[in-house]
Amino acid sequence: MVYLSDNNIMTHKINLGSTLIALALFCLPWIDFQCSGKSVITQSGLQTIYGGGSISPEMEAMAKKSGGDSTSLSGQSKDGKDEIGAAPIIAISLLATLLAVVLAILAYRNPNRYPAYSVGLLSGVALLFIFIQMAIGFPMKKEIYESMGGEKPEPGDASFADAAGMMAMMNINVKYTNVFYLQLIALGIPVVALGMALLEKGKKEG
């Protein structure tokens, strides 16, 4: 077995700190829907799982003036459909991150019993599923296209171009927040630590 911290407790501290940060970042905004440079709706890592979202304070104030009754999207509309799109794949990433935190705590307390490489492996799994979702595309943007074009268009369709043109005219943008990129970094740190440890082990055995 590979024990990353046989001679370096600092590696365990870094693993524990980075996984705790990664877990906390699931609660912060990952995706930001902006109109004319102003945030309208944000979606945290947790909210992407069930399709919820949070309305910005400015939009909340406007909603109150116009008789709105909600400051946070529940994840479902009255017809039972996702309001801004759910990404259940992220639930796997969340679970892997949670397990990584548990193992990081156990490994920090007893490094000779719990292999720290498992923290790197689980962090890698969490990172992999986020990358898979990125490749597929987070549903929020698709839902916005649908609301603009009346249906879910595919790239190349006329309705897709119409929706994209309308979004451009309204200066609408859906982007990842800085928190999202911090999430990738936090999960990547234990993976890098694992890779370095394996390389060092290979050099010693070679």
Short mmCIF file of C-alpha atoms in Angstrom, two decimals:
data_model
loop_
_atom_site.label_atom_id
_atom_site.label_comp_id
_atom_site.label_asym_id
_atom_site.label_seq_id
_atom_site.Cartn_x
_atom_site.Cartn_y
_atom_site.Cartn_z
CA MET A 1 0.00 0.00 0.00
CA VAL A 2 0.99 3.61 -0.55
CA TYR A 3 0.87 5.76 2.58
CA LEU A 4 1.33 9.33 1.51
CA SER A 5 2.26 10.61 4.93
CA ASP A 6 4.59 7.94 6.32
CA ASN A 7 7.24 10.64 6.63
CA ASN A 8 5.22 13.79 6.03
CA ILE A 9 2.20 14.67 8.19
CA MET A 10 1.87 17.89 6.22
CA THR A 11 0.45 15.90 3.28
CA HIS A 12 -2.40 14.72 5.51
CA LYS A 13 -3.06 18.26 6.66
CA ILE A 14 -3.20 19.48 3.07
CA ASN A 15 -5.54 16.64 2.06
CA LEU A 16 -7.84 17.32 4.99
CA GLY A 17 -7.91 21.07 4.42
CA SER A 18 -8.51 20.84 0.68
CA THR A 19 -11.31 18.27 0.95
CA LEU A 20 -13.05 20.27 3.69
CA ILE A 21 -12.86 23.37 1.49
CA ALA A 22 -14.16 21.40 -1.49
CA LEU A 23 -17.13 20.15 0.56
CA ALA A 24 -17.95 23.67 1.77
CA LEU A 25 -17.77 25.06 -1.78
CA PHE A 26 -20.72 22.88 -2.81
CA CYS A 27 -22.86 25.31 -0.80
CA LEU A 28 -21.64 28.39 -2.68
CA PRO A 29 -22.62 29.62 -6.18
CA TRP A 30 -21.12 27.67 -9.07
CA ILE A 31 -23.11 29.11 -11.95
CA ASP A 32 -24.23 32.70 -12.49
CA PHE A 33 -27.00 33.79 -14.85
CA GLN A 34 -26.36 37.42 -15.72
CA CYS A 35 -28.33 39.99 -17.66
CA SER A 36 -26.57 43.18 -18.76
CA GLY A 37 -23.69 42.34 -16.45
CA LYS A 38 -25.92 41.96 -13.38
CA SER A 39 -26.45 38.67 -11.59
CA VAL A 40 -30.04 37.43 -11.84
CA ILE A 41 -29.93 33.85 -10.58
CA THR A 42 -27.10 31.79 -9.12
CA GLN A 43 -26.93 28.05 -8.68
CA SER A 44 -24.75 26.42 -6.03
CA GLY A 45 -23.25 22.98 -6.34
CA LEU A 46 -26.01 21.56 -4.16
CA GLN A 47 -28.70 23.37 -6.13
CA THR A 48 -27.46 21.94 -9.43
CA ILE A 49 -28.37 18.48 -8.10
CA TYR A 50 -32.09 19.19 -7.78
CA GLY A 51 -32.48 22.15 -10.14
CA GLY A 52 -32.89 24.93 -7.62
CA GLY A 53 -31.42 28.40 -7.65
CA SER A 54 -31.14 31.63 -5.69
CA ILE A 55 -32.39 34.99 -6.90
CA SER A 56 -29.96 37.88 -6.52
CA PRO A 57 -30.82 40.62 -3.97
CA GLU A 58 -31.55 43.11 -6.79
CA MET A 59 -33.96 40.72 -8.51
CA GLU A 60 -35.48 39.88 -5.12
CA ALA A 61 -36.25 43.54 -4.52
CA MET A 62 -37.77 43.86 -7.99
CA ALA A 63 -39.84 40.71 -7.42
CA LYS A 64 -41.21 42.12 -4.17
CA LYS A 65 -42.19 45.35 -5.89
CA SER A 66 -43.97 43.42 -8.61
CA GLY A 67 -45.71 41.12 -6.16
CA GLY A 68 -43.27 38.18 -6.29
CA ASP A 69 -43.43 35.71 -3.43
CA SER A 70 -40.12 33.86 -3.54
CA THR A 71 -36.45 34.64 -3.08
CA SER A 72 -35.23 31.12 -3.82
CA LEU A 73 -36.29 28.66 -6.47
CA SER A 74 -37.50 25.39 -5.01
CA GLY A 75 -36.25 23.26 -7.88
CA GLN A 76 -39.69 22.54 -9.31
CA SER A 77 -42.30 24.63 -11.02
CA LYS A 78 -46.04 24.23 -10.58
CA ASP A 79 -46.20 21.62 -13.34
CA GLY A 80 -43.58 19.51 -11.55
CA LYS A 81 -40.72 20.22 -13.97
CA ASP A 82 -37.28 21.47 -13.00
CA GLU A 83 -37.23 25.26 -12.96
CA ILE A 84 -33.65 25.83 -14.13
CA GLY A 85 -32.44 22.31 -14.73
CA ALA A 86 -31.06 19.58 -12.49
CA ALA A 87 -27.64 17.89 -12.80
CA PRO A 88 -27.91 14.72 -10.65
CA ILE A 89 -24.43 13.61 -11.75
CA ILE A 90 -23.08 16.20 -9.31
CA ALA A 91 -24.62 14.15 -6.48
CA ILE A 92 -21.98 11.47 -7.16
CA SER A 93 -19.28 14.13 -6.93
CA LEU A 94 -20.73 15.37 -3.64
CA LEU A 95 -20.82 11.85 -2.20
CA ALA A 96 -17.22 11.17 -3.27
CA THR A 97 -16.12 14.47 -1.69
CA LEU A 98 -17.91 13.64 1.56
CA LEU A 99 -16.23 10.23 1.71
CA ALA A 100 -12.88 11.88 0.96
CA VAL A 101 -13.37 14.20 3.94
CA VAL A 102 -14.18 11.27 6.24
CA LEU A 103 -11.13 9.32 5.09
CA ALA A 104 -8.93 12.43 5.32
CA ILE A 105 -9.96 12.86 8.96
CA LEU A 106 -9.31 9.18 9.73
CA ALA A 107 -5.97 9.23 7.91
CA TYR A 108 -4.91 12.39 9.73
CA ARG A 109 -5.68 10.82 13.11
CA ASN A 110 -4.14 7.44 12.29
CA PRO A 111 -1.86 7.66 9.23
CA ASN A 112 -0.47 4.16 9.69
CA ARG A 113 -3.89 2.51 9.52
CA TYR A 114 -5.76 4.46 6.86
CA PRO A 115 -4.08 4.83 3.45
CA ALA A 116 -4.09 8.46 2.42
CA TYR A 117 -4.05 7.52 -1.25
CA SER A 118 -7.78 6.79 -0.95
CA VAL A 119 -8.36 10.52 -0.35
CA GLY A 120 -6.69 11.28 -3.67
CA LEU A 121 -8.68 8.57 -5.45
CA LEU A 122 -12.02 9.80 -4.11
CA SER A 123 -11.13 13.40 -4.91
CA GLY A 124 -10.29 12.24 -8.43
CA VAL A 125 -13.69 10.57 -8.73
CA ALA A 126 -15.42 13.76 -7.56
CA LEU A 127 -13.42 15.80 -10.05
CA LEU A 128 -14.13 13.35 -12.87
CA PHE A 129 -17.89 13.61 -12.49
CA ILE A 130 -17.75 17.39 -12.45
CA PHE A 131 -15.76 17.27 -15.70
CA ILE A 132 -18.32 14.86 -17.16
CA GLN A 133 -21.11 17.30 -16.29
CA MET A 134 -19.12 20.15 -17.81
CA ALA A 135 -18.73 18.14 -21.03
CA ILE A 136 -22.47 17.40 -21.10
CA GLY A 137 -23.28 20.97 -20.11
CA PHE A 138 -25.02 22.21 -16.98
CA PRO A 139 -28.79 22.36 -17.60
CA MET A 140 -29.24 26.00 -16.57
CA LYS A 141 -28.09 27.32 -19.95
CA LYS A 142 -30.27 24.84 -21.82
CA GLU A 143 -33.28 25.86 -19.75
CA ILE A 144 -32.63 29.51 -20.54
CA TYR A 145 -32.44 28.73 -24.25
CA GLU A 146 -35.73 26.88 -23.89
CA SER A 147 -37.38 29.84 -22.20
CA MET A 148 -36.14 32.10 -24.99
CA GLY A 149 -37.00 29.84 -27.90
CA GLY A 150 -40.05 28.06 -26.57
CA GLU A 151 -38.44 24.62 -26.76
CA LYS A 152 -35.13 22.92 -26.11
CA PRO A 153 -33.19 23.55 -29.31
CA GLU A 154 -30.10 21.72 -30.49
CA PRO A 155 -27.01 23.50 -31.82
CA GLY A 156 -27.49 24.13 -35.51
CA ASP A 157 -31.28 24.47 -35.28
CA ALA A 158 -32.86 27.74 -36.32
CA SER A 159 -34.51 28.03 -32.91
CA PHE A 160 -31.11 27.65 -31.27
CA ALA A 161 -29.73 30.52 -33.35
CA ASP A 162 -32.81 32.64 -32.60
CA ALA A 163 -32.46 32.03 -28.87
CA ALA A 164 -28.72 32.74 -28.98
CA GLY A 165 -29.36 35.96 -30.89
CA MET A 166 -32.00 37.07 -28.41
CA MET A 167 -29.65 36.33 -25.51
CA ALA A 168 -26.90 38.34 -27.21
CA MET A 169 -29.22 41.31 -27.74
CA MET A 170 -30.29 41.20 -24.10
CA ASN A 171 -26.65 40.76 -23.04
CA ILE A 172 -27.51 37.52 -21.23
CA ASN A 173 -24.65 35.35 -20.07
CA VAL A 174 -24.44 32.11 -18.09
CA LYS A 175 -20.97 31.46 -16.69
CA TYR A 176 -19.05 29.58 -14.05
CA THR A 177 -18.16 31.58 -10.95
CA ASN A 178 -14.73 31.86 -9.35
CA VAL A 179 -16.02 29.53 -6.63
CA PHE A 180 -16.51 26.80 -9.25
CA TYR A 181 -12.89 27.05 -10.35
CA LEU A 182 -11.78 27.03 -6.70
CA GLN A 183 -13.80 23.82 -6.35
CA LEU A 184 -11.80 22.21 -9.15
CA ILE A 185 -8.52 23.33 -7.54
CA ALA A 186 -9.52 22.09 -4.07
CA LEU A 187 -10.41 18.65 -5.44
CA GLY A 188 -7.32 18.59 -7.61
CA ILE A 189 -4.84 19.10 -4.76
CA PRO A 190 -5.22 15.58 -3.24
CA VAL A 191 -5.06 14.12 -6.76
CA VAL A 192 -1.77 15.93 -7.41
CA ALA A 193 -0.46 14.78 -4.01
CA LEU A 194 -1.33 11.18 -4.92
CA GLY A 195 0.41 11.47 -8.27
CA MET A 196 3.56 12.91 -6.71
CA ALA A 197 3.62 10.17 -4.07
CA LEU A 198 3.26 7.45 -6.68
CA LEU A 199 6.05 8.98 -8.76
CA GLU A 200 8.31 9.14 -5.71
CA LYS A 201 7.49 5.53 -4.84
CA GLY A 202 8.26 4.48 -8.41
CA LYS A 203 11.66 6.21 -8.30
CA LYS A 204 12.55 4.49 -5.02
CA GLU A 205 11.56 1.07 -6.34
CA GLY A 206 13.37 1.74 -9.62
#
